[in-house]
Short mmCIF file of C-alpha atoms and ligand atoms in Angstrom, two decimals:
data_model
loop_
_atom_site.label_atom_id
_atom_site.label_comp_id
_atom_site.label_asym_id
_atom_site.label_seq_id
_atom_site.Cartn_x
_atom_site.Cartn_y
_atom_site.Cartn_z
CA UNK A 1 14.23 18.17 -18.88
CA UNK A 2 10.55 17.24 -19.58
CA UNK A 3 7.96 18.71 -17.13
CA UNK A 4 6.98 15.01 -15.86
CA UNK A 5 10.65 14.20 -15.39
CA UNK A 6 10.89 17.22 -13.50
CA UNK A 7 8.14 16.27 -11.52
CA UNK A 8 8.78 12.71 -10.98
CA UNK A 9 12.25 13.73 -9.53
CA UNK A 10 10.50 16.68 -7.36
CA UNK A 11 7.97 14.10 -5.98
CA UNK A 12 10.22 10.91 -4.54
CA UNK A 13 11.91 10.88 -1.76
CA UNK A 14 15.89 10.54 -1.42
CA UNK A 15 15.56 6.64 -1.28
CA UNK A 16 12.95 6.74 -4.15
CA UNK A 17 15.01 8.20 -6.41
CA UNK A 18 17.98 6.02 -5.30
CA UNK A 19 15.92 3.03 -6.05
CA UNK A 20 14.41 4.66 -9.38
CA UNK A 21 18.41 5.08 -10.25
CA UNK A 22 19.27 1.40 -9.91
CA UNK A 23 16.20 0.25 -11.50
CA UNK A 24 17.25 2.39 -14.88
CA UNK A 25 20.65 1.83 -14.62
CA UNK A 26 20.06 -2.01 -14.73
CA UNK A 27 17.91 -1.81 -17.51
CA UNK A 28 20.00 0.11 -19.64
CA UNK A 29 23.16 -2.28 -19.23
CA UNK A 30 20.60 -4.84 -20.19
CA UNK A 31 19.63 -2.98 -23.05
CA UNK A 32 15.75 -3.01 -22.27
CA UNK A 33 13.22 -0.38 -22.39
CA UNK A 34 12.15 0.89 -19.16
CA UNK A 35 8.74 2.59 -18.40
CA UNK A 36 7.22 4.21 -15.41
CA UNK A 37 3.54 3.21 -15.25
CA UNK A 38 0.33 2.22 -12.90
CA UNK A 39 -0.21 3.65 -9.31
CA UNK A 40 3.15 4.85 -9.17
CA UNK A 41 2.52 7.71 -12.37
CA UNK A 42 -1.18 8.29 -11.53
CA UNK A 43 0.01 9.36 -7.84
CA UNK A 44 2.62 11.29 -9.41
CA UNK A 45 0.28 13.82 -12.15
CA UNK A 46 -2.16 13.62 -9.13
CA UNK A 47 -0.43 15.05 -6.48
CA UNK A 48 -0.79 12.09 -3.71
CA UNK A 49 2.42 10.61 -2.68
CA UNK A 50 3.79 7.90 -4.39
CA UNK A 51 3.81 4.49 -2.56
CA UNK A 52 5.36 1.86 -4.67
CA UNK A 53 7.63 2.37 -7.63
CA UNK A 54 5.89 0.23 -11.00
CA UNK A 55 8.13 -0.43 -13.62
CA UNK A 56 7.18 -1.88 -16.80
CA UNK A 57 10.16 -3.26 -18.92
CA UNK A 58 9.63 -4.48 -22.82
CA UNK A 59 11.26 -8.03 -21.62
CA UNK A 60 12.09 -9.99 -19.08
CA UNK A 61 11.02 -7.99 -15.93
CA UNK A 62 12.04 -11.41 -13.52
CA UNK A 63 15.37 -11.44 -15.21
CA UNK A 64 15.97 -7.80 -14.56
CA UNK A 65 14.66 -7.96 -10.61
CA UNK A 66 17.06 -11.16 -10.44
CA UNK A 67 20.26 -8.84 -12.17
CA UNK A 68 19.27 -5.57 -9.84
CA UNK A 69 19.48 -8.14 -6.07
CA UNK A 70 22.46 -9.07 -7.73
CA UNK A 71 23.91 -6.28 -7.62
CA UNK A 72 22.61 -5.18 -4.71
CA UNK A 73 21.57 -7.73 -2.31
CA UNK A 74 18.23 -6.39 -2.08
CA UNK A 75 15.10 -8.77 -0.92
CA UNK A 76 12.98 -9.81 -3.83
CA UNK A 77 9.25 -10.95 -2.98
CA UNK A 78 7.94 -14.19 -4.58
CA UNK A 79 8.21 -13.41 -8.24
CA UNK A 80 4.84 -14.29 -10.67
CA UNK A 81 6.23 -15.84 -13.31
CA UNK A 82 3.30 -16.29 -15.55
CA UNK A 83 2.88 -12.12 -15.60
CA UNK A 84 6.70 -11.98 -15.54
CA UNK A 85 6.84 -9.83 -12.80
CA UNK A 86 8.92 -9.37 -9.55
CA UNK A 87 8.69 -7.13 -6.77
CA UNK A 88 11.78 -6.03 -4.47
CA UNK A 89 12.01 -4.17 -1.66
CA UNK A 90 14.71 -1.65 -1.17
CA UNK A 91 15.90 0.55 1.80
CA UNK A 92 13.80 2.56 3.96
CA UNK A 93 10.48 0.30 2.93
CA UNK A 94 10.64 1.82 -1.11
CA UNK A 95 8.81 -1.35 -2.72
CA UNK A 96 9.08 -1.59 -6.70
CA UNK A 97 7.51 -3.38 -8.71
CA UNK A 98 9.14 -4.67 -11.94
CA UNK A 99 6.87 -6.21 -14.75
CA UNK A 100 7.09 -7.25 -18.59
CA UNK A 101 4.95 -5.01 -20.97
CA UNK A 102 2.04 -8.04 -21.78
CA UNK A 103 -1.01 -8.31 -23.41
CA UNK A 104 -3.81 -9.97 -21.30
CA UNK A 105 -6.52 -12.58 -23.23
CA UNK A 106 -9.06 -13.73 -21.63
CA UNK A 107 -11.09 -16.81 -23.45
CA UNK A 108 -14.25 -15.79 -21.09
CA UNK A 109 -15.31 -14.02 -17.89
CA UNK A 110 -12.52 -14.68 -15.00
CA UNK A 111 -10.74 -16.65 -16.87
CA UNK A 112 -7.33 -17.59 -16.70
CA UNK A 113 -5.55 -14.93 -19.12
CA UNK A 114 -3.02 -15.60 -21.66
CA UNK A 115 -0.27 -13.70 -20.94
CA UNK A 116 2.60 -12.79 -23.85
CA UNK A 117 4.96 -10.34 -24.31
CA UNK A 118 4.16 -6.71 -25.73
CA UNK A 119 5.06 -3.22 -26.14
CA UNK A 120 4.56 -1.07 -23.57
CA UNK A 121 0.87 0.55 -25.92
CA UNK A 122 -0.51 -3.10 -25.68
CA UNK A 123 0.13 -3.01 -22.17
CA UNK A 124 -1.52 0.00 -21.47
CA UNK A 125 -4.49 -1.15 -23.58
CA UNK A 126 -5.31 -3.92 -21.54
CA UNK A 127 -5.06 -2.29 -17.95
CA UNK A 128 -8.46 -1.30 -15.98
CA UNK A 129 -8.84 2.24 -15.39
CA UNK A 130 -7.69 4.55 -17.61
CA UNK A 131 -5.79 6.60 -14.98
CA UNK A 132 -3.76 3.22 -14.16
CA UNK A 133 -3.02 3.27 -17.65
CA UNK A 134 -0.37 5.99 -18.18
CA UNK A 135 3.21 5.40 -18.94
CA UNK A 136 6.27 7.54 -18.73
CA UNK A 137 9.42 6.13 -20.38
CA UNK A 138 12.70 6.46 -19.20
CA UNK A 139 14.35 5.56 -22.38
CA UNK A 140 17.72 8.08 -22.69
CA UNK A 141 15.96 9.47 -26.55
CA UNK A 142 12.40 9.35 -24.88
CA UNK A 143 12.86 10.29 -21.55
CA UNK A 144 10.39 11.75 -19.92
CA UNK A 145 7.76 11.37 -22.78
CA UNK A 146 4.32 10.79 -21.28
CA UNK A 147 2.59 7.91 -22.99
CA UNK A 148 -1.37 8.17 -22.36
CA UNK A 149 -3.40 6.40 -25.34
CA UNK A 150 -6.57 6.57 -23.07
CA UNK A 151 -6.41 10.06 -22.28
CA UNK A 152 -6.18 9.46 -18.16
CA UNK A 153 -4.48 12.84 -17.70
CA UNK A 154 -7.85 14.18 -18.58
CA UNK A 155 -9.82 12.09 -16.21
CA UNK A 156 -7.43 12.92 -13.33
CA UNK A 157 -8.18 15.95 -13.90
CA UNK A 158 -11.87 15.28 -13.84
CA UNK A 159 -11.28 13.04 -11.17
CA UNK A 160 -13.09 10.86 -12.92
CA UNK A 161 -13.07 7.02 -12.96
CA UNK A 162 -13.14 5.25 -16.35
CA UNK A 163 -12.88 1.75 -17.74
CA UNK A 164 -9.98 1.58 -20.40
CA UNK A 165 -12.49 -0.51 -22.45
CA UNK A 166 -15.87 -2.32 -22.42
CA UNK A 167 -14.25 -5.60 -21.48
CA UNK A 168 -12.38 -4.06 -18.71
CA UNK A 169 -14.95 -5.90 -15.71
CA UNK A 170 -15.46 -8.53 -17.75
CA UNK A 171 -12.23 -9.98 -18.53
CA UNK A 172 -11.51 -9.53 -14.86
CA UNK A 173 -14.30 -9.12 -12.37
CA UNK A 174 -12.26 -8.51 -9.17
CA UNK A 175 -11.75 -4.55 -11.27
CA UNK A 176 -15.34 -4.12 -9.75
CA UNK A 177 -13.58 -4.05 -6.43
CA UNK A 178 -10.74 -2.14 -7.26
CA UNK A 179 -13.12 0.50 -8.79
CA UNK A 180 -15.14 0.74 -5.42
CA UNK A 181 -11.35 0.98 -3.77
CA UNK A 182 -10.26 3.80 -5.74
CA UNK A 183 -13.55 5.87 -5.77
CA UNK A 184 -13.28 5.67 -1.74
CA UNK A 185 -9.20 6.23 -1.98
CA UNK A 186 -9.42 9.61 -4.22
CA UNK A 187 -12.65 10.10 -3.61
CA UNK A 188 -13.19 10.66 -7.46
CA UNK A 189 -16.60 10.09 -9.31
CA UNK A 190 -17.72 7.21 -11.52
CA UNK A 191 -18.13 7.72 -15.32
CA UNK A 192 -21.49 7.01 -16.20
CA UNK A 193 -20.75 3.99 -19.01
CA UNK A 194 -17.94 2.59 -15.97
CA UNK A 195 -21.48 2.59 -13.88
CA UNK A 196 -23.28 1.01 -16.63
CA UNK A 197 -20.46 -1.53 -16.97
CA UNK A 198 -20.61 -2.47 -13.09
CA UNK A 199 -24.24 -2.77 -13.20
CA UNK A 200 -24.31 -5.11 -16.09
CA UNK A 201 -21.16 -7.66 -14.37
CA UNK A 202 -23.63 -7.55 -11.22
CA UNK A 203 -26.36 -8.59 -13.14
CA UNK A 204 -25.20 -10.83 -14.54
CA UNK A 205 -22.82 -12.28 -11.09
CA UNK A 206 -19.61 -12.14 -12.66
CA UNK A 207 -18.33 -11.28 -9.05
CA UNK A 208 -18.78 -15.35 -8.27
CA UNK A 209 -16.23 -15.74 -10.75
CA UNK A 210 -13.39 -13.57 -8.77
CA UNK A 211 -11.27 -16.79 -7.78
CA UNK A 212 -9.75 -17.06 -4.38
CA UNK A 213 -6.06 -15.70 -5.37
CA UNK A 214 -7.62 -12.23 -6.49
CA UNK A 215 -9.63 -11.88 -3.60
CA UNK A 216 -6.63 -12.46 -1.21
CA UNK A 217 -4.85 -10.08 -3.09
CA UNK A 218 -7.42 -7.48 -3.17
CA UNK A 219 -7.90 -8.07 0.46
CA UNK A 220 -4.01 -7.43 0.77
CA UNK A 221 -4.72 -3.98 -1.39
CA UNK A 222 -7.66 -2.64 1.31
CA UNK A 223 -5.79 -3.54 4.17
CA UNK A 224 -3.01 -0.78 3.33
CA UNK A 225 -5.71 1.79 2.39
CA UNK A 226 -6.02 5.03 4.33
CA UNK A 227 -9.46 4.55 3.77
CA UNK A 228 -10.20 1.17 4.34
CA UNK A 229 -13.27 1.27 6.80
CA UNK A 230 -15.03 3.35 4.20
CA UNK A 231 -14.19 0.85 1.41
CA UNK A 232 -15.22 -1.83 3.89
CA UNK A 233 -18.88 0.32 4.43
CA UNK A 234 -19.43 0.73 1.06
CA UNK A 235 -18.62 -3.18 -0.44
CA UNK A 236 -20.84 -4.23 2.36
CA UNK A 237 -23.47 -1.87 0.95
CA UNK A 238 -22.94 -3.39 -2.39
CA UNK A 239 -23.38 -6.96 -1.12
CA UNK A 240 -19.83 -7.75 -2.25
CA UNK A 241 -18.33 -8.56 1.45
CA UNK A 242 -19.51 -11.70 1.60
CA UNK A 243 -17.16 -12.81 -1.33
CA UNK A 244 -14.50 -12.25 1.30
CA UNK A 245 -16.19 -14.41 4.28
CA UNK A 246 -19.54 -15.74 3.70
CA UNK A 247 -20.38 -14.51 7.34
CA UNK A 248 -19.55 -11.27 6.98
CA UNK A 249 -22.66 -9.49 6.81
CA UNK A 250 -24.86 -7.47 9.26
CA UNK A 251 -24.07 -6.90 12.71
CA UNK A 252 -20.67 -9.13 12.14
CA UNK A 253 -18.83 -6.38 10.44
CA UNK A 254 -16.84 -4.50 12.65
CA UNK A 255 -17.30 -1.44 10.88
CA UNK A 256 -16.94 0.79 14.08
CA UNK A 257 -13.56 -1.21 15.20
CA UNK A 258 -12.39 -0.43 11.60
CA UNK A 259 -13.13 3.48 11.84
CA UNK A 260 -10.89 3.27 15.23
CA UNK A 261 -8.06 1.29 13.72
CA UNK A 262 -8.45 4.11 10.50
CA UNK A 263 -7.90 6.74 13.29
CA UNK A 264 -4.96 5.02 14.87
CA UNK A 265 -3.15 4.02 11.80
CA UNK A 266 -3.03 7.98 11.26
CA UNK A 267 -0.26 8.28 13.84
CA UNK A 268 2.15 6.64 11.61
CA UNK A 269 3.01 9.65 9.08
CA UNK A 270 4.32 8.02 5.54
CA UNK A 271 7.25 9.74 5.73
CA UNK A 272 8.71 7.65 8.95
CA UNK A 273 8.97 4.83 6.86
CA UNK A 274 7.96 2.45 9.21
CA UNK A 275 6.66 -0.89 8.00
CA UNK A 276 3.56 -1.95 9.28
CA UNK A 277 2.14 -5.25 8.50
CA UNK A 278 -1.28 -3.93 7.23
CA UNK A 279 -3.02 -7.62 6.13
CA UNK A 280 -2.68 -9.18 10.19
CA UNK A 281 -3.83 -5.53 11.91
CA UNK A 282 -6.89 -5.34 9.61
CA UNK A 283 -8.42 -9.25 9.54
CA UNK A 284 -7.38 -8.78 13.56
CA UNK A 285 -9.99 -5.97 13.64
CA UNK A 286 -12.44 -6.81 10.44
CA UNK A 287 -13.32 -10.61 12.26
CA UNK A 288 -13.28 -9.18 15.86
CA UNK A 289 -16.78 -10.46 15.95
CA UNK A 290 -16.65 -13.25 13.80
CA UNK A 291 -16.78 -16.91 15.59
CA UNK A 292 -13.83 -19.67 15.10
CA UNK A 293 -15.69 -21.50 12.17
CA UNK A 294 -17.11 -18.10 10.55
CA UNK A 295 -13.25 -16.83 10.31
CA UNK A 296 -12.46 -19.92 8.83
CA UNK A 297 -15.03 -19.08 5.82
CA UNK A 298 -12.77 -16.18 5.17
CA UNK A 299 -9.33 -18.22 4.97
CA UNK A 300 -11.01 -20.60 2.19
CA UNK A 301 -12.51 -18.13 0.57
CA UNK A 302 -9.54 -15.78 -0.06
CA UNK A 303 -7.38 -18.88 0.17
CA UNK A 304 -5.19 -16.82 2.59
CA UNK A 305 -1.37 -18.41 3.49
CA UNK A 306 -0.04 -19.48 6.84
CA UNK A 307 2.18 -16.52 7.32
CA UNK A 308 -0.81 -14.26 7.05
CA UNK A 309 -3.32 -16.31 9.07
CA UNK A 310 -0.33 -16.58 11.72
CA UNK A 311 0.09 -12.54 11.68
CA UNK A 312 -3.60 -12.17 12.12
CA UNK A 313 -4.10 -14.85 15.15
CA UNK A 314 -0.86 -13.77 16.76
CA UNK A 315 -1.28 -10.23 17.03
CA UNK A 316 -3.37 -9.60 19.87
CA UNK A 317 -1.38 -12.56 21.84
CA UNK A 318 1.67 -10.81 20.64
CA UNK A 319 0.92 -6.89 21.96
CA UNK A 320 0.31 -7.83 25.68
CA UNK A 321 3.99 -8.60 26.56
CA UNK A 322 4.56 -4.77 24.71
CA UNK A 323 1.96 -3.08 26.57
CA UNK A 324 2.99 -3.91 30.26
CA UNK A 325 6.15 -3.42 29.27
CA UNK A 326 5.27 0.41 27.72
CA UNK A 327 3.56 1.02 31.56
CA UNK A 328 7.30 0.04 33.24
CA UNK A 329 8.67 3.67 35.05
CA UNK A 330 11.62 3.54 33.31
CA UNK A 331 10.27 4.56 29.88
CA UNK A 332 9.60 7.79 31.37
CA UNK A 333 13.32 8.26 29.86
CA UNK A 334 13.36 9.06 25.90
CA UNK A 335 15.74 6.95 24.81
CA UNK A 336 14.85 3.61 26.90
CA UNK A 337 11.10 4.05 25.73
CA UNK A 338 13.21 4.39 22.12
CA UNK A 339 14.79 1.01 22.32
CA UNK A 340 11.54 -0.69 23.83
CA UNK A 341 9.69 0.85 20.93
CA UNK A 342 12.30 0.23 18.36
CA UNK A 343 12.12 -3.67 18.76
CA UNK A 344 8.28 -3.89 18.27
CA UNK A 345 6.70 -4.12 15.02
CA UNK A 346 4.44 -1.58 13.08
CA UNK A 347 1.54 -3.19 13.58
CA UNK A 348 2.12 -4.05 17.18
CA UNK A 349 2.07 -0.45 18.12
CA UNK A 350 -0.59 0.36 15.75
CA UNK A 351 -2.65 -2.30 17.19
CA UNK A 352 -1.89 -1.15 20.70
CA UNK A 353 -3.13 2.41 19.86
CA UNK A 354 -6.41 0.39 18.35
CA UNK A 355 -6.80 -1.99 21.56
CA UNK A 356 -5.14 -0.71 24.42
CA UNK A 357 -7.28 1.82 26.82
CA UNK A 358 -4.40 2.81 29.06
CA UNK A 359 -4.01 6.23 28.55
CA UNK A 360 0.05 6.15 29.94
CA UNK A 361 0.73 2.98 26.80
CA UNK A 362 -1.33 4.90 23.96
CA UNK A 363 0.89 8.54 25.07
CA UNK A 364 4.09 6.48 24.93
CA UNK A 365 3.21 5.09 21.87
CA UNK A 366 2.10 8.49 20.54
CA UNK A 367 5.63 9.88 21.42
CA UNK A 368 7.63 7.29 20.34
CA UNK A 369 5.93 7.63 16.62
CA UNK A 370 5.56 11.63 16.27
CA UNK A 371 8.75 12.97 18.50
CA UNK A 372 11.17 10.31 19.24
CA UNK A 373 11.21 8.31 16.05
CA UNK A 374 11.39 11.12 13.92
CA UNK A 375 14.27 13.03 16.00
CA UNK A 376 16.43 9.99 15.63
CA UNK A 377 15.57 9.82 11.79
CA UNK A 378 17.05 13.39 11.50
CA UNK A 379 20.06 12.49 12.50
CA UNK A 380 22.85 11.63 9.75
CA UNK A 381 25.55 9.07 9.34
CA UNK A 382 27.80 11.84 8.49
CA UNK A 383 26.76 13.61 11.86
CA UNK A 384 27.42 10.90 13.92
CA UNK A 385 30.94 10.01 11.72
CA UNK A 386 31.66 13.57 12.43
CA UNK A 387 31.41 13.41 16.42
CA UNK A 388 32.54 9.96 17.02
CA UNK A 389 35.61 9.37 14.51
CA UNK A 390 34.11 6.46 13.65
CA UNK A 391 33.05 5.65 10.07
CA UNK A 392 29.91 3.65 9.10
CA UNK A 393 29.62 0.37 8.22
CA UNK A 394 30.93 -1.72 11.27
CA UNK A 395 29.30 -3.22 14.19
CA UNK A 396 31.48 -0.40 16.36
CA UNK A 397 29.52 2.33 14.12
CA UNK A 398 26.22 0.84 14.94
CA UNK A 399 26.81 0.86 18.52
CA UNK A 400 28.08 4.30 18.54
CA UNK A 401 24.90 5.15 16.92
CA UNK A 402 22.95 4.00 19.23
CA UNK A 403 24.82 5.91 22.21
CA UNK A 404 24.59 9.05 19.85
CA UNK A 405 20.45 8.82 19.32
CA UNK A 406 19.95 8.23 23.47
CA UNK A 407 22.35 11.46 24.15
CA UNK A 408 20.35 13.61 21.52
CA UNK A 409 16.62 11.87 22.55
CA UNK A 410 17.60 12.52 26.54
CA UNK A 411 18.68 15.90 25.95
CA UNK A 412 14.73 16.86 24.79
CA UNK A 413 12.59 18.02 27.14
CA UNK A 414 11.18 15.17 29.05
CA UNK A 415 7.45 16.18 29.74
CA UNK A 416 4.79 13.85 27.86
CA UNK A 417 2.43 15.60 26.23
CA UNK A 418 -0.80 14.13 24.67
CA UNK A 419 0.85 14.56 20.45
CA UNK A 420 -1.83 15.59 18.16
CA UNK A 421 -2.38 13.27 14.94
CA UNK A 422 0.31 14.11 12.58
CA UNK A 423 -1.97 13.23 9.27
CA UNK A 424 -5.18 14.58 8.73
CA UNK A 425 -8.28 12.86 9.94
CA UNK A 426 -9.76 10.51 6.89
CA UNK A 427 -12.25 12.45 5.11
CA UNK A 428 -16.03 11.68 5.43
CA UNK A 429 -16.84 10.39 1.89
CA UNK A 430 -20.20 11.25 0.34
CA UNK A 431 -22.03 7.66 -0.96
CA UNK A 432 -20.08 7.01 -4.01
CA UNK A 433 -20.95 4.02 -5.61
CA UNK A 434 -24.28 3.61 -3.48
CA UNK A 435 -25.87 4.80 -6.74
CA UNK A 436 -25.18 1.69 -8.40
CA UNK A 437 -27.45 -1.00 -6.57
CA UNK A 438 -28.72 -1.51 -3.01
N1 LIG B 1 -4.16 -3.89 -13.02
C1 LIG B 1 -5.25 -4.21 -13.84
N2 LIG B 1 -6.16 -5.13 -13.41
C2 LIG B 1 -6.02 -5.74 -12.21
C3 LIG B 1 -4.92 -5.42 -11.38
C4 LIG B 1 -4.01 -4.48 -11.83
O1 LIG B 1 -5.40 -3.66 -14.92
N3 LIG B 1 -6.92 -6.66 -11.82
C5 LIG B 1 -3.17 -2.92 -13.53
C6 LIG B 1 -3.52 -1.47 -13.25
O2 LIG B 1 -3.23 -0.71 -14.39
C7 LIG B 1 -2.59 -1.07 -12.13
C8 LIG B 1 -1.38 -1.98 -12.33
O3 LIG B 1 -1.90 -3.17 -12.95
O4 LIG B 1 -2.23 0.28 -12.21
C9 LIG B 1 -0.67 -2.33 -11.05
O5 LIG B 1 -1.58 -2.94 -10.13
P1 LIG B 1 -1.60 -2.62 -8.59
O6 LIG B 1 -0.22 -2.59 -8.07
O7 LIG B 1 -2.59 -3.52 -7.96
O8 LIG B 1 -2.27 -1.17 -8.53
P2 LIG B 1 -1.72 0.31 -8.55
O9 LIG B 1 -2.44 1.02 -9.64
O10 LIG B 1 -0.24 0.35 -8.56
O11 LIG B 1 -2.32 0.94 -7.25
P3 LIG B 1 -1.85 0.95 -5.74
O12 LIG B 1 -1.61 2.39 -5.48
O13 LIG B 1 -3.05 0.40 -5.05
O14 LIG B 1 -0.63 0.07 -5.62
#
């Protein structure tokens, strides 16, 4: 087995791997070539953990996500059929991304691309960064063979950022943003001729030409960052927040509200699993001081969908209900404070930990997310088939489950104890792209 294979498989998680299983097995029966690549191999060499799963097939990646739900009945998100690419979501939140291998043209700056099919070196060629652009294919002759054409294993190492080419911001000025992203995610340095680069798009305003779609995606991208109040700080220091919301400059960004929703976020360790609905908990906290018409800048601008504008106005409406219901007596008892918990959403209780200043609410939230939630995660199907009779997979399982998780959540000592943070506090970051222009 090659080192990276050995790694990869070291470095998922049980319903990783499960999903990285189906996703090969499909593509083999379909007789396509199947490459690890982007985020999902750079978090790999590098250590971090990996979030999403990016696949890069040399064909139809729609027509492979389409043959895997299939198969499996798992959800697929709206596919983008001009890139060819399709994103499912499997158990336990494992998101995976399929794409075809393409080459990118762009006729001039922001530009519409043309997009058509390529091997998996052209792909890699046209990507931003050249740590994003690393492939690992899981071809049965090849597997495990590390593709790399821009040497990003070396700038990992460096920790190092580095255009793949001299186009890179050119061709597709919202890669300024990701840049500042990714410095403030890995806190890794800027190449010198990547600096040069982002000086020369500024100068010449290539970030007016970052249309509305690529903003709300990018947007999407900083609301699930660990980091995001720094990334906030520092595009605000680089004049660039205002793409997002033409009011959102000065006193008007909540940058302190965003350092406090950082904090809270850090109660929800990575490895519950727990899906948290990043985009409507960060615009809730980002516009806190942004008037009706000034937060309707920001929906134009980064031409953002009803769904999202509905999880973002909703939220703090939504959290009240929750938090007199956290305060009730009864949820002094593990396993009803459990079942309360259980039927919020991520974000609720993340919000409430932002918002709420009740110490009793933010200590039952705290316990619910670092004892009770992950005691009832340790507990197996198997362990439960074992002491009831009953096997999974019926409604009489399920409620048997249930019964089984109060017993073992009552049985723990009852005392509530402020929790500690399970994750390390964000770091501080030093000024990393401040060099560039002020
Ligand atoms: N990509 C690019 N230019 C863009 C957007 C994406 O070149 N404007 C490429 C990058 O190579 C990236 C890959 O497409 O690795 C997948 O994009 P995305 O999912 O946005 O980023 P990830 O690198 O997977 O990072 P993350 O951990 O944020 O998901």
């Amino acid at each position: 087995m090659s080192d990276y294979l050995y790694t990869l498989e070291s470095h998922l998680n049980a319903a990783q791997s499960e999903a990285l299983a189906t996703v090969q097995t499909a593509a083999n029966e379909a007789g396509l070539n199947l490459f690890l690549a982007g985020g999902a191999l750079r978090d790999m060499i590098a250590g971090f953990p990996i979030r999403d799963l990016n696949f890069v097939v040399e064909g139809n990646g729609i027509a492979l996500a389409k043959a895997i739900v299939k198969k499996t009945g798992w959800e697929m998100a709206a596919p983008d059929t001009r890139r060819n690419r399709a994103e499912l979501l499997f158990p336990q939140n494992v998101r995976v991304e399929i794409a075809m291998a393409r080459e990118e043209k762009y006729a001039k700056a922001g530009a519409k691309p043309t997009i058509s099919p390529a091997t998996i070196y052209e792909d890699l060629r046209n990507r931003d960064f050249t740590i994003n652009a690393i492939a690992m294919s899981l071809n049965r002759a090849s597997k495990g063979l590390l593709i790399d054409p821009n040497n990003g294993l070396g700038d990992l190492e460096r920790r190092e950022l580095r255009t793949v080419s001299k186009y890179t911001f050119y061709d597709d000025p919202v890669r300024i943003l990701r840049l500042i992203r990714f410095a403030k995610r890995f806190q890794f340095t800027i190449d010198e001729r990547t600096l040069q680069q982002y000086e020369n798009v500024r100068d010449a305003n290539l970030e007016r030409k970052i249309g509305a779609e690529a903003l709300r995606q990018e947007l999407h991208h900083i609301a699930g960052e660990p980091t995001s109040a720094e990334i906030v700080k520092e595009l605000d220091d680089q004049g660039l927040l205002t793409l997002f919301c033409p009011a959102m400059m000065g006193d008007k960004v909540n940058h302190a509200g965003l350092q406090k929703l950082q904090k809270a976020r850090q109660n929800v360790a990575l490895e519950l699993n727990l899906p948290v609905e990043n985009m409507g908990l960060f615009l809730t906290v980002l516009c806190e001081k942004l008037a009706p018409k000034e937060r309707a800048g920001l929906k134009t601008a980064c031409a953002l969908d009803k769904p999202a504008v509905q999880a973002w106005e909703r939220l703090d409406g939504r959290v009240k209900k929750l938090a007199v219901e956290l305060k009730q007596p009864k949820m002094t008892k593990p396993s009803v404070l459990y079942g309360a918990a259980q039927k919020a959403q991520g974000a609720e209780l993340v919000y409430l930990l932002y918002k709420s200043t009740d110490r009793t609410v933010q200590d039952r939230i705290k316990n619910y997310l670092q004892k009770y939630l992950p005691a009832a995660q340790e507990i197996t199907d198997e362990e439960i088939s074992e002491a009831t009779g009953i096997e999974p997979g019926s409604a009489k399982f399920e409620k048997a489950k249930s019964t089984f998780i109060a017993k073992r959540l009552d049985a723990r000592p009852k005392k509530i104890v402020e929790p500690e943070a399970v994750m390390p506090p964000a770091p501080q970051h030093p000024p990393l792209v401040s060099s560039v222009r002020r």
